[in-house]
Coordinates of C-alpha atoms in Angstrom, one line a residue:
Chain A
X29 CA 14.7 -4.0 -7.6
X30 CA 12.1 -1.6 -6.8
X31 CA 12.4 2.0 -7.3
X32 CA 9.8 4.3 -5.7
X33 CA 10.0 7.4 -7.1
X34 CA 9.2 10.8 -4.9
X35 CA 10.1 14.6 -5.9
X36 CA 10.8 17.3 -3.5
X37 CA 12.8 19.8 -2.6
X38 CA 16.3 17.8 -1.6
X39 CA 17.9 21.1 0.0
X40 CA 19.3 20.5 3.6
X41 CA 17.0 21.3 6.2
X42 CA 17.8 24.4 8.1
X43 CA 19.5 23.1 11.4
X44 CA 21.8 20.8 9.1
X45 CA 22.9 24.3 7.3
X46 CA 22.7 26.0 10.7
X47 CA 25.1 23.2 12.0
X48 CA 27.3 23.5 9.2
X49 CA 28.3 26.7 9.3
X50 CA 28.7 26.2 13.0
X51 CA 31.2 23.3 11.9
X52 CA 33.0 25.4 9.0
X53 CA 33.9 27.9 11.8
X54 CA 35.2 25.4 14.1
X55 CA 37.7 24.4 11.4
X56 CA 38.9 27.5 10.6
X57 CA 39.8 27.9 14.1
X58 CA 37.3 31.5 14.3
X59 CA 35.9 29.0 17.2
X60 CA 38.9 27.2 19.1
X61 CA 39.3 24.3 21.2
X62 CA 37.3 24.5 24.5
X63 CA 35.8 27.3 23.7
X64 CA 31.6 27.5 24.2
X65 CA 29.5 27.7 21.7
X66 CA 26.7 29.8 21.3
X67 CA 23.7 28.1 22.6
X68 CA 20.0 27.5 22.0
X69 CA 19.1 31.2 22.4
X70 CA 21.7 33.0 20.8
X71 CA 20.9 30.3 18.1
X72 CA 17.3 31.3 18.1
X73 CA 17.8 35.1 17.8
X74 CA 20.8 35.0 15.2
X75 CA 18.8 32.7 13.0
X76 CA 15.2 33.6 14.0
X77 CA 14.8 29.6 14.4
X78 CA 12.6 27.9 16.9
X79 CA 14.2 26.0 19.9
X80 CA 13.6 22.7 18.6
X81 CA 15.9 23.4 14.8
X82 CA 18.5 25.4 17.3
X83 CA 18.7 22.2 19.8
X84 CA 18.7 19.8 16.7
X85 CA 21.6 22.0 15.0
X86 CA 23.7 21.4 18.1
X87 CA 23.1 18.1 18.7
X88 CA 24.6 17.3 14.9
X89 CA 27.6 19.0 16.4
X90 CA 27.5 16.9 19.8
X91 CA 26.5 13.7 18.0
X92 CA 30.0 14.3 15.4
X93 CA 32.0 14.8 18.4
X94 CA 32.7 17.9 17.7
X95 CA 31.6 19.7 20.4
X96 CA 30.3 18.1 23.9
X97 CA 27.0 19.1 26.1
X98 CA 28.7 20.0 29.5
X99 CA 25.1 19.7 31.9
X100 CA 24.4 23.2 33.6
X101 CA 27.0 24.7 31.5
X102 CA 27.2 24.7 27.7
X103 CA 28.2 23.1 24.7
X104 CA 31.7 23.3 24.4
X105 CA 34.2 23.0 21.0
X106 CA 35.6 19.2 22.3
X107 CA 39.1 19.4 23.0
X108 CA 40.2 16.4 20.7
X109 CA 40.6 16.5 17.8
X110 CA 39.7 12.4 15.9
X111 CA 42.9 10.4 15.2
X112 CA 43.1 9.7 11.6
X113 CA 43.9 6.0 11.4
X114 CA 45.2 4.7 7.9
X115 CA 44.0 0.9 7.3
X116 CA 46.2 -0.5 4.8
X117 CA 49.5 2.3 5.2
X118 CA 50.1 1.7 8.8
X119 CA 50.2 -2.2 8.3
X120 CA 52.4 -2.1 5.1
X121 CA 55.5 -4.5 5.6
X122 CA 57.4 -1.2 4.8
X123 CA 56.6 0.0 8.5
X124 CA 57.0 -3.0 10.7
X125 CA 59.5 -4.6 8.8
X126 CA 62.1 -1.7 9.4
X127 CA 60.9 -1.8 13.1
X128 CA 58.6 1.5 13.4
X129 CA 56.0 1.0 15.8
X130 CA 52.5 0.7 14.3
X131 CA 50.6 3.9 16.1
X132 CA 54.0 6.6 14.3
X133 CA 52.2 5.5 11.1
X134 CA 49.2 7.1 11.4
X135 CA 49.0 10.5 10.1
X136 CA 49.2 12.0 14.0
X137 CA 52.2 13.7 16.1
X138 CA 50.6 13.2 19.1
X139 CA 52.3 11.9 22.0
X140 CA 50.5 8.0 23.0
X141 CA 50.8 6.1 25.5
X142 CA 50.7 2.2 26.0
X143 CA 49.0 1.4 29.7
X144 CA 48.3 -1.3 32.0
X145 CA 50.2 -4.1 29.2
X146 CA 49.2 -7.4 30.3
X147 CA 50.9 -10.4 28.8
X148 CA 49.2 -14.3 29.8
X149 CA 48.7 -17.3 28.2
X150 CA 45.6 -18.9 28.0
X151 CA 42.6 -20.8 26.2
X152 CA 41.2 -18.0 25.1
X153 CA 37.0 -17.7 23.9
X154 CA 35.8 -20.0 21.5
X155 CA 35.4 -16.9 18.7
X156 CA 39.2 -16.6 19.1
X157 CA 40.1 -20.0 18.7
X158 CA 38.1 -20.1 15.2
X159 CA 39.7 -16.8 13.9
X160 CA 43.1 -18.4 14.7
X161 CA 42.1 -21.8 13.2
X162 CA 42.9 -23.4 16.4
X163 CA 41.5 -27.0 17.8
X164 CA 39.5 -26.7 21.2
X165 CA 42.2 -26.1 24.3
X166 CA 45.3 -24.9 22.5
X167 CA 46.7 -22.0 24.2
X168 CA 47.7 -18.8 23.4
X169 CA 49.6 -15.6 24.0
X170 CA 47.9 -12.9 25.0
X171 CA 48.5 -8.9 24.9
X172 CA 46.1 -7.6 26.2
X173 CA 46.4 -2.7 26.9
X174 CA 45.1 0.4 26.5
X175 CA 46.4 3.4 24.3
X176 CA 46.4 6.7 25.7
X177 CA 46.7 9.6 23.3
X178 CA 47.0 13.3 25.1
X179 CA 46.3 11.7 28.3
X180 CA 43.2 10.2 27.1
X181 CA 42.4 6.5 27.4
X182 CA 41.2 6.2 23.4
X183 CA 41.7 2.0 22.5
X184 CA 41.9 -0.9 24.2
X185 CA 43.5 -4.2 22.3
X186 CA 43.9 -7.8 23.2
X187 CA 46.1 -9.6 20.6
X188 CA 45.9 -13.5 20.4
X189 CA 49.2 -15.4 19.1
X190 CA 48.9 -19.0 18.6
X191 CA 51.5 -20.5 21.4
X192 CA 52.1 -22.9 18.8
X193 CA 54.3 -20.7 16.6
X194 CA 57.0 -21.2 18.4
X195 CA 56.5 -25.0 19.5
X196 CA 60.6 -26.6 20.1
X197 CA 61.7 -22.9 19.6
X198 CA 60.9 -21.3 22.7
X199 CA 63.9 -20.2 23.9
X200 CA 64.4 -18.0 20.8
X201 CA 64.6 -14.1 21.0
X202 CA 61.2 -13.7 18.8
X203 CA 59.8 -16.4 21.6
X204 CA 61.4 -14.0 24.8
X205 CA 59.9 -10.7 23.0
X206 CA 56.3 -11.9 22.4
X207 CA 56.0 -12.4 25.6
X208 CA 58.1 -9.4 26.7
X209 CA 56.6 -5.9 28.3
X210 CA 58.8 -4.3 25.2
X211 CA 58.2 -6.5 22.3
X212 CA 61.1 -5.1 20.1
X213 CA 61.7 -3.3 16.9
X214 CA 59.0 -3.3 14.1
X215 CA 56.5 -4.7 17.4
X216 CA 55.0 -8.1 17.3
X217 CA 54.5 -9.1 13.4
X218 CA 58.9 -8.3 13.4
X219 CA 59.0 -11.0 15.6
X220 CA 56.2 -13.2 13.7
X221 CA 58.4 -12.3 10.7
X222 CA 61.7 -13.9 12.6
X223 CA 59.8 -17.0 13.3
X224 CA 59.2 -17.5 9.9
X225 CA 55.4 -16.5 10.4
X226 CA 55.6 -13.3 8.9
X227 CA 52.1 -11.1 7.9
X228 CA 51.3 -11.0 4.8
X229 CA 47.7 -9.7 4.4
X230 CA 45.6 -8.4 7.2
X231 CA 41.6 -8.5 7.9
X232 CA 39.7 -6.1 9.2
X233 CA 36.0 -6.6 10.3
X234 CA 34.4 -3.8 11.8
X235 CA 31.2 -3.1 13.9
X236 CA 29.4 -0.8 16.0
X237 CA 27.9 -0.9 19.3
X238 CA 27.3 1.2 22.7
X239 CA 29.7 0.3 24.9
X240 CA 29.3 -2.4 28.1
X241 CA 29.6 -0.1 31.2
X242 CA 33.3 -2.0 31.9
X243 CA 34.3 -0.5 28.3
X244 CA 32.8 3.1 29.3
X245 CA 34.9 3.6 32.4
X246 CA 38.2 1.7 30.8
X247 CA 37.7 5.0 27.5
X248 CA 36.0 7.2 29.8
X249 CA 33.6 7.4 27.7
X250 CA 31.0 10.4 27.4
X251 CA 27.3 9.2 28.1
X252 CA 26.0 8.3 24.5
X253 CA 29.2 7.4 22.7
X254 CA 29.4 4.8 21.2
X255 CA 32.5 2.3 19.7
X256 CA 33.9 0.7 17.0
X257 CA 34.9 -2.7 17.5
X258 CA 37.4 -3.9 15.3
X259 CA 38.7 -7.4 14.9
X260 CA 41.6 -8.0 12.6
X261 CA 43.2 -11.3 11.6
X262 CA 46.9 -11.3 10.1
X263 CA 47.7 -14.0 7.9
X264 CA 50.7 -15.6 6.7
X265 CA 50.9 -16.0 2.6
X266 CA 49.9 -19.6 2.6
X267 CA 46.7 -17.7 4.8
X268 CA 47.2 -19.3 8.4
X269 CA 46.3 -16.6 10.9
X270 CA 49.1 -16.1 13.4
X271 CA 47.4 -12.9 15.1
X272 CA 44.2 -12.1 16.1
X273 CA 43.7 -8.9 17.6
X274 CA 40.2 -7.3 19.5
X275 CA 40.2 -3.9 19.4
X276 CA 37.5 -1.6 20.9
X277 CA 37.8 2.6 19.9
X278 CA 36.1 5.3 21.6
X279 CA 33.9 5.7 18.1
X280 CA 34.4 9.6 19.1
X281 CA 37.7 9.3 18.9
X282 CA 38.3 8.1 15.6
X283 CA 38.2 8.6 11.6
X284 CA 38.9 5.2 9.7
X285 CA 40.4 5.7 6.6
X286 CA 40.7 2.8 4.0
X287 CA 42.2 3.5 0.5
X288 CA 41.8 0.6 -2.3
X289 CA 41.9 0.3 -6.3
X290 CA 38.7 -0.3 -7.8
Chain B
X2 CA 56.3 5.5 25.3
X3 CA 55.3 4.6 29.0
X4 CA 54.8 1.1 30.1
X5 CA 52.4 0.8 33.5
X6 CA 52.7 -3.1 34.0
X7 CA 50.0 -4.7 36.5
X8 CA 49.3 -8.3 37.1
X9 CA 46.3 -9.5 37.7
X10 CA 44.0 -12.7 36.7
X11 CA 43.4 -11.9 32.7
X12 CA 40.3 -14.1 32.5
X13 CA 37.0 -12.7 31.0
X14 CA 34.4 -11.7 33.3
X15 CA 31.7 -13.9 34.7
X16 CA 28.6 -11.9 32.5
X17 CA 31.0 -12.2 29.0
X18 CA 31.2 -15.9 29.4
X19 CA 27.7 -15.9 29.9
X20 CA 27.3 -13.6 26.9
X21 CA 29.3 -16.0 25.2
X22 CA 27.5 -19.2 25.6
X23 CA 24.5 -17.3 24.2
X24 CA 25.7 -16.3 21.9
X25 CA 27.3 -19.6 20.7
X26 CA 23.3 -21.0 21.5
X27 CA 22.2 -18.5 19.1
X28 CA 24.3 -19.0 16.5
X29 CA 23.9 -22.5 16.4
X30 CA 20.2 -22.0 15.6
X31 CA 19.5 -23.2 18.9
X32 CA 17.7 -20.1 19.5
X33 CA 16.1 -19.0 16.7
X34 CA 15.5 -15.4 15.1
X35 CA 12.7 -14.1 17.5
X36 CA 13.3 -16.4 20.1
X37 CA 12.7 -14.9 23.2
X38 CA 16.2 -15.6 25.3
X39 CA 16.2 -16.6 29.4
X40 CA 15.3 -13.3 30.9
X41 CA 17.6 -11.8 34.1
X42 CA 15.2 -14.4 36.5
X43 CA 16.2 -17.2 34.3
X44 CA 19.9 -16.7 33.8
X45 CA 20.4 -15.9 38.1
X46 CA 19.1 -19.4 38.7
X47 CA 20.7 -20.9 35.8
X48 CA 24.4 -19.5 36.6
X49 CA 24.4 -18.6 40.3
X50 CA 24.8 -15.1 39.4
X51 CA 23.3 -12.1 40.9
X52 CA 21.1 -9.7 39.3
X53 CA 23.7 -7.2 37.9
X54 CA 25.3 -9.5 36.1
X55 CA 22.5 -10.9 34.5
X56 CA 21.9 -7.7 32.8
X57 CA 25.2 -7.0 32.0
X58 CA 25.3 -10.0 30.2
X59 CA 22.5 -9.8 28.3
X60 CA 23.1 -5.9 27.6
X61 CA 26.0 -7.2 25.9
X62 CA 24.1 -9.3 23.2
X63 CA 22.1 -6.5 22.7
X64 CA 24.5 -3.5 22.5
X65 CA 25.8 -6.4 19.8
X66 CA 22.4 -6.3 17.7
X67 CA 22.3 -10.0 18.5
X68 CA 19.2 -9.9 20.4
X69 CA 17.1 -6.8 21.2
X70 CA 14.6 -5.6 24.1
X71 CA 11.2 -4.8 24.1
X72 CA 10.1 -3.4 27.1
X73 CA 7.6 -5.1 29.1
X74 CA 8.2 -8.0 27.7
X75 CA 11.7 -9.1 27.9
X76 CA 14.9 -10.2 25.0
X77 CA 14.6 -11.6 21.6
X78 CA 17.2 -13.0 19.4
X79 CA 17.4 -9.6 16.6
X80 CA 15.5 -10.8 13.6
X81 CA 18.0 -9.5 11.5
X82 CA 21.7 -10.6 10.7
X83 CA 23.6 -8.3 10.0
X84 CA 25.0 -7.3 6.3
X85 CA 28.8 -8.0 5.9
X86 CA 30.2 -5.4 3.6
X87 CA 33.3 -6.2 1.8
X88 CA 35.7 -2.6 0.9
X89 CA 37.1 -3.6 -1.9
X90 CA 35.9 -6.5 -3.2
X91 CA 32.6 -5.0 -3.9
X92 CA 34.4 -2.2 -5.8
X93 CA 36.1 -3.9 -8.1
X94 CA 36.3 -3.1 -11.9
X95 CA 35.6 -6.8 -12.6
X96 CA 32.1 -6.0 -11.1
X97 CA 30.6 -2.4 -12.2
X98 CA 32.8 -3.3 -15.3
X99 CA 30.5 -6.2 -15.9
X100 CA 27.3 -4.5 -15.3
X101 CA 26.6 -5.9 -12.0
X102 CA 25.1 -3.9 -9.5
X103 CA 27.3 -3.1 -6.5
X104 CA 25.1 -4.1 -3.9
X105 CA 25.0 -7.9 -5.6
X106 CA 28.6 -8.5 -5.0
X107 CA 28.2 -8.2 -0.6
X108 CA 27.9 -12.0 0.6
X109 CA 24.5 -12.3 0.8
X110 CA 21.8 -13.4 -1.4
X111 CA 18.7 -11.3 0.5
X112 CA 16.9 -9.4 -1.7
X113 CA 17.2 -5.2 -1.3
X114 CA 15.3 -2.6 -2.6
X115 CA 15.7 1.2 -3.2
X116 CA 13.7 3.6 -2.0
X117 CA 12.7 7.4 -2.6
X118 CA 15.1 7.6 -5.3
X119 CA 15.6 11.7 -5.9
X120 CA 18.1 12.9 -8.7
X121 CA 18.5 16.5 -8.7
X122 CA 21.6 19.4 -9.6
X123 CA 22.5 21.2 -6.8
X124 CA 25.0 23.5 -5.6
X125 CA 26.1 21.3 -2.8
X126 CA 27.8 21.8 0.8
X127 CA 31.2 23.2 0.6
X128 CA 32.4 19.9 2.3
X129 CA 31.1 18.3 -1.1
X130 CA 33.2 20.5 -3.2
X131 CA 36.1 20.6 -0.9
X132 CA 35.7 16.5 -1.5
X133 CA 35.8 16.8 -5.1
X134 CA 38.2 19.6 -5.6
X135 CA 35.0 21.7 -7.5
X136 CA 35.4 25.5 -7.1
X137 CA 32.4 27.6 -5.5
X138 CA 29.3 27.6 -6.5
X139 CA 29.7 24.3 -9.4
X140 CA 27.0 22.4 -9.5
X141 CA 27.1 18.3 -8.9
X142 CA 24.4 15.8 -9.9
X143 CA 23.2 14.4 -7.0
X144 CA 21.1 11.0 -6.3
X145 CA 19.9 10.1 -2.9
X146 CA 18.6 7.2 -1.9
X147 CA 17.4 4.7 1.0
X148 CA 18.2 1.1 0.8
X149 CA 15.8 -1.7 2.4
X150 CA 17.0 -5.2 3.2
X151 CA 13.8 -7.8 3.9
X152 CA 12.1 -4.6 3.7
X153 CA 13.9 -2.7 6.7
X154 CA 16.2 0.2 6.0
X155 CA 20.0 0.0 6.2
X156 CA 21.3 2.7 5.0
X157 CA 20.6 6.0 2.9
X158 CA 23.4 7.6 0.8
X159 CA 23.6 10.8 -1.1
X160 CA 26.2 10.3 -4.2
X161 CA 27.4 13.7 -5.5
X162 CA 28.9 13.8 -9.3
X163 CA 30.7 16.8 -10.7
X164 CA 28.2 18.2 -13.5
X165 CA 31.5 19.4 -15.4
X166 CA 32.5 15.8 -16.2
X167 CA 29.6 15.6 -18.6
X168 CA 30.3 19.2 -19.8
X169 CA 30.0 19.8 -24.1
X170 CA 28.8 15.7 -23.8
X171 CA 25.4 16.6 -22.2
X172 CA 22.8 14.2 -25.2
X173 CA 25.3 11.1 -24.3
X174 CA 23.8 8.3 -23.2
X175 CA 25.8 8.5 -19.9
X176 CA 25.1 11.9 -19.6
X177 CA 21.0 11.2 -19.5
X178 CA 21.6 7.4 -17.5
X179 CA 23.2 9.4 -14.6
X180 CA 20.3 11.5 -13.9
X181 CA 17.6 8.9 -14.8
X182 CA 16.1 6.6 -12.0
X183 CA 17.6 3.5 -13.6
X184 CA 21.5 4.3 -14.0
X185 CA 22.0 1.5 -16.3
X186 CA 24.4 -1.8 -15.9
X187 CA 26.9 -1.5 -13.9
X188 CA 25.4 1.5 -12.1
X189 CA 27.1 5.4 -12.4
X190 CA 30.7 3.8 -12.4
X191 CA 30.4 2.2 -15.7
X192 CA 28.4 5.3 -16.9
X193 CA 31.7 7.3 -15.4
X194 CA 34.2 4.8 -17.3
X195 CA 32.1 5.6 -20.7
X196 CA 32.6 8.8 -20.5
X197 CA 36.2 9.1 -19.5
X198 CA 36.8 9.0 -15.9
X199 CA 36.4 5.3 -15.1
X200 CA 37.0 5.0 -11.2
X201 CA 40.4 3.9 -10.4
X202 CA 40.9 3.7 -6.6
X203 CA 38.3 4.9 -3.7
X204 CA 38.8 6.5 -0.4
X205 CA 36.6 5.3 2.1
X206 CA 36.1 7.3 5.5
X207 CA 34.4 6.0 8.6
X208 CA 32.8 7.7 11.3
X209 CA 30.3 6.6 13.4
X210 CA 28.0 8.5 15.9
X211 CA 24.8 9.0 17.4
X212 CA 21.6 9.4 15.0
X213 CA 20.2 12.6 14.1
X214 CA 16.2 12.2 15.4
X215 CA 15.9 12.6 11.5
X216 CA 18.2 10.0 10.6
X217 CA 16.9 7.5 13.3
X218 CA 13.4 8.0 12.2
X219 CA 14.4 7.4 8.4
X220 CA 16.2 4.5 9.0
X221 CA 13.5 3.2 11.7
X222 CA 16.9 2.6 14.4
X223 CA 16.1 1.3 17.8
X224 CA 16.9 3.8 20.8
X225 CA 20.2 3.4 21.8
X226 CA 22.0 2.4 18.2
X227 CA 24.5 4.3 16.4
X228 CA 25.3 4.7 12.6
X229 CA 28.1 4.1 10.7
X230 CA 28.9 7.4 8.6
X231 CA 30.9 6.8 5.5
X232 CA 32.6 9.2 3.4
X233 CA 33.8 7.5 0.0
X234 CA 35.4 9.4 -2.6
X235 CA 35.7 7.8 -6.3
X236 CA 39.3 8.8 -7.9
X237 CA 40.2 8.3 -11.8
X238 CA 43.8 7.1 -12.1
X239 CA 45.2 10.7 -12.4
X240 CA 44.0 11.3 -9.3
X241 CA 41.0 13.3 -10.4
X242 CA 37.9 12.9 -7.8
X243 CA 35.0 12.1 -9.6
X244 CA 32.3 11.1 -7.1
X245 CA 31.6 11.4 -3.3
X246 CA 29.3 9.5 -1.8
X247 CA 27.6 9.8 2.1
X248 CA 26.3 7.0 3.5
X249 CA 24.7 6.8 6.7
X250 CA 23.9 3.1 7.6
X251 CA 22.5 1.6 10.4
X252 CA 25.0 0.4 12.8
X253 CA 23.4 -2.4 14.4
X254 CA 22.7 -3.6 10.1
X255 CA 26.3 -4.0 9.2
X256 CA 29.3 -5.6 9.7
X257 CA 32.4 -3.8 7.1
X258 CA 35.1 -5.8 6.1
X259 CA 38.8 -4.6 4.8
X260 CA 41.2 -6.3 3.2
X261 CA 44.6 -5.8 2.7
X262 CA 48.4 -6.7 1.6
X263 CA 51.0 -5.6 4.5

């Protein structure tokens, strides 16, 4: 390990302080929801800043999400506020197992919306077939939609369930739902846990990345945001993966919360 | 909840198969770090496909951080695999407990350095004391820092610790080790355990945005990729925070990894 040493004055430069007072008064609500925000001038005279430090200050508040560049117009206070999404509390058996849907977990009254739910079967990618642990050609069932939150497209989600799970058992009720538009009580791991595949400890792998163009017009996406691409395996307690789900979040959209004991 | 069901063929499109297959050839080894890849030219002859396609897949590969484009010239495989980051298992109290440093418990053995080291008291941004439940005006110790992988930066974080925690204690030895360069084995949590308020359970947020033009200078980002903000907060097991740290990491560096019990 090498440690370089430098000293200097570690005070926030002035458009980081300039941007978070800007912020402190969009959470008070003194600045509300759609409302503009002063821009580079006012910035300039209120402050006595140059135009670069007053463009820089916004551009923290655009680059958070917080407020959006509308071209001609303004910046405007963005009229969403991120959905709070809760790793390990809105997978706990506790909420699936007495048939809540997953997205009432997270710590949001918001209305959502499920759209465009496609359910297939097929050989899915390569990457898929290793997360599930499957041999080359084995099939799957596939969910594959879009979650709307205030009217606004904010994930898409394809989940992966090894057909296999319910080989000589397909005429089940757990086999009908998976498959289903309305997959039941509790969702899809209720039904994994009636096939005697229940989820007993999830994975979450998480990356970052602009969005392919497809992605941007699926989240109508603003130019320049980017997403999180999550990928979470659930796994039974003798660890065989029975879901594999592909997840991609307007990264504006979002806070990620994950709480664990040291 | 509102169900819009459409049918359609669910296969992935033409330029994410393509994608795919290089990206399987890459990591095979086939290509090799630096490797330039078949350019849009190559991959139309190859596949039958028509420009557009070509670029969409390769733009996938490198809004992935697999492979990256240098103008003029054409695609390279990224010299750079990314970092996984394991939540809690780097966190746990069998590892700062033992004196190991944090950052040699993620899954990979390259070597990482730490740069511009600054340890300072400050009063810090009321965000910081809203964090760790500080009135106005206390004062934190604060350390920031720049990490380097193979000598490229990944991420810079700023750890803030309440100076009160040390208060009537200031000639202990973990009272001097948290504001020296070198914070000792087993880094500030194991000074925190000496003196009292071992780390019990951490909260970590993620955001993720575009760069400030300060933040993509400092951590030397391509144009076009996005950090990975992270918020973590250190609680002792009365619930007592005891250290916030911000991380800003590059997002093309990193892959994080949760995980969890249901």
């Amino acid at each position: 390990m090498n440690v370089v040493s430098t000293s200097e004055n570690g005070s926030a430069p002035v458009y980081r302080e300039i941007a978070e007072e800007i912020r402190g008064r969009i959470r008070s609500g003194q600045y509300a929801d759609g409302d503009r925000l002063p821009g580079e001038n006012a910035l300039m005279e209120r402050y006595g800043i140059a135009r670069a430090t007053a463009r820089q200050a916004l551009s923290v508040l655009t680059n958070e999400g917080l407020a959006v560049a509308v071209r001609g117009s303004g910046i405007y206070v963005r009229l969403f506020r991120p959905l709070r999404r809760h790793g390990a509390r809105r997978l706990s058996k506790e909420n699936w197992g007495s048939g809540r849907a997953i997205w009432r977990t997270d710590s949001d009254t918001r209305g959502y919306e499920v759209e465009g739910l496609i359910v297939d079967e097929v050989v899915p990618e390569d990457h898929v077939l290793r997360a599930l642990e499957l041999p080359g050609a084995s099939r799957v069932i596939r969910r594959s939609r879009r979650y709307l939150v205030d009217g606004r497209p904010v994930q898409s989600a394809v989940s992966h369930l090894p057909r296999a799970l319910w080989e000589g058992d397909e005429d089940s009720e757990s086999a009908r739902r998976v498959r289903a538009h309305d997959s039941g009580p509790g969702g899809i791991y209720a039904r994994l846990a009636e096939a005697g595949h229940a989820p007993a400890r999830f994975t979450e792998e998480i990356r970052v990345r602009m969005p392919t163009p497809e992605e941007a017009r699926d989240l109508t996406l603003f130019p320049g945001t980017p997403v999180l691409e999550m990928a979470r395996t659930a796994l039974t307690d003798d660890h065989r993966p029975v879901e594999f789900n592909e997840i991609v979040m307007d990264g504006s959209a979002y806070v990620l919360q994950y709480d664990f004991d040291a």
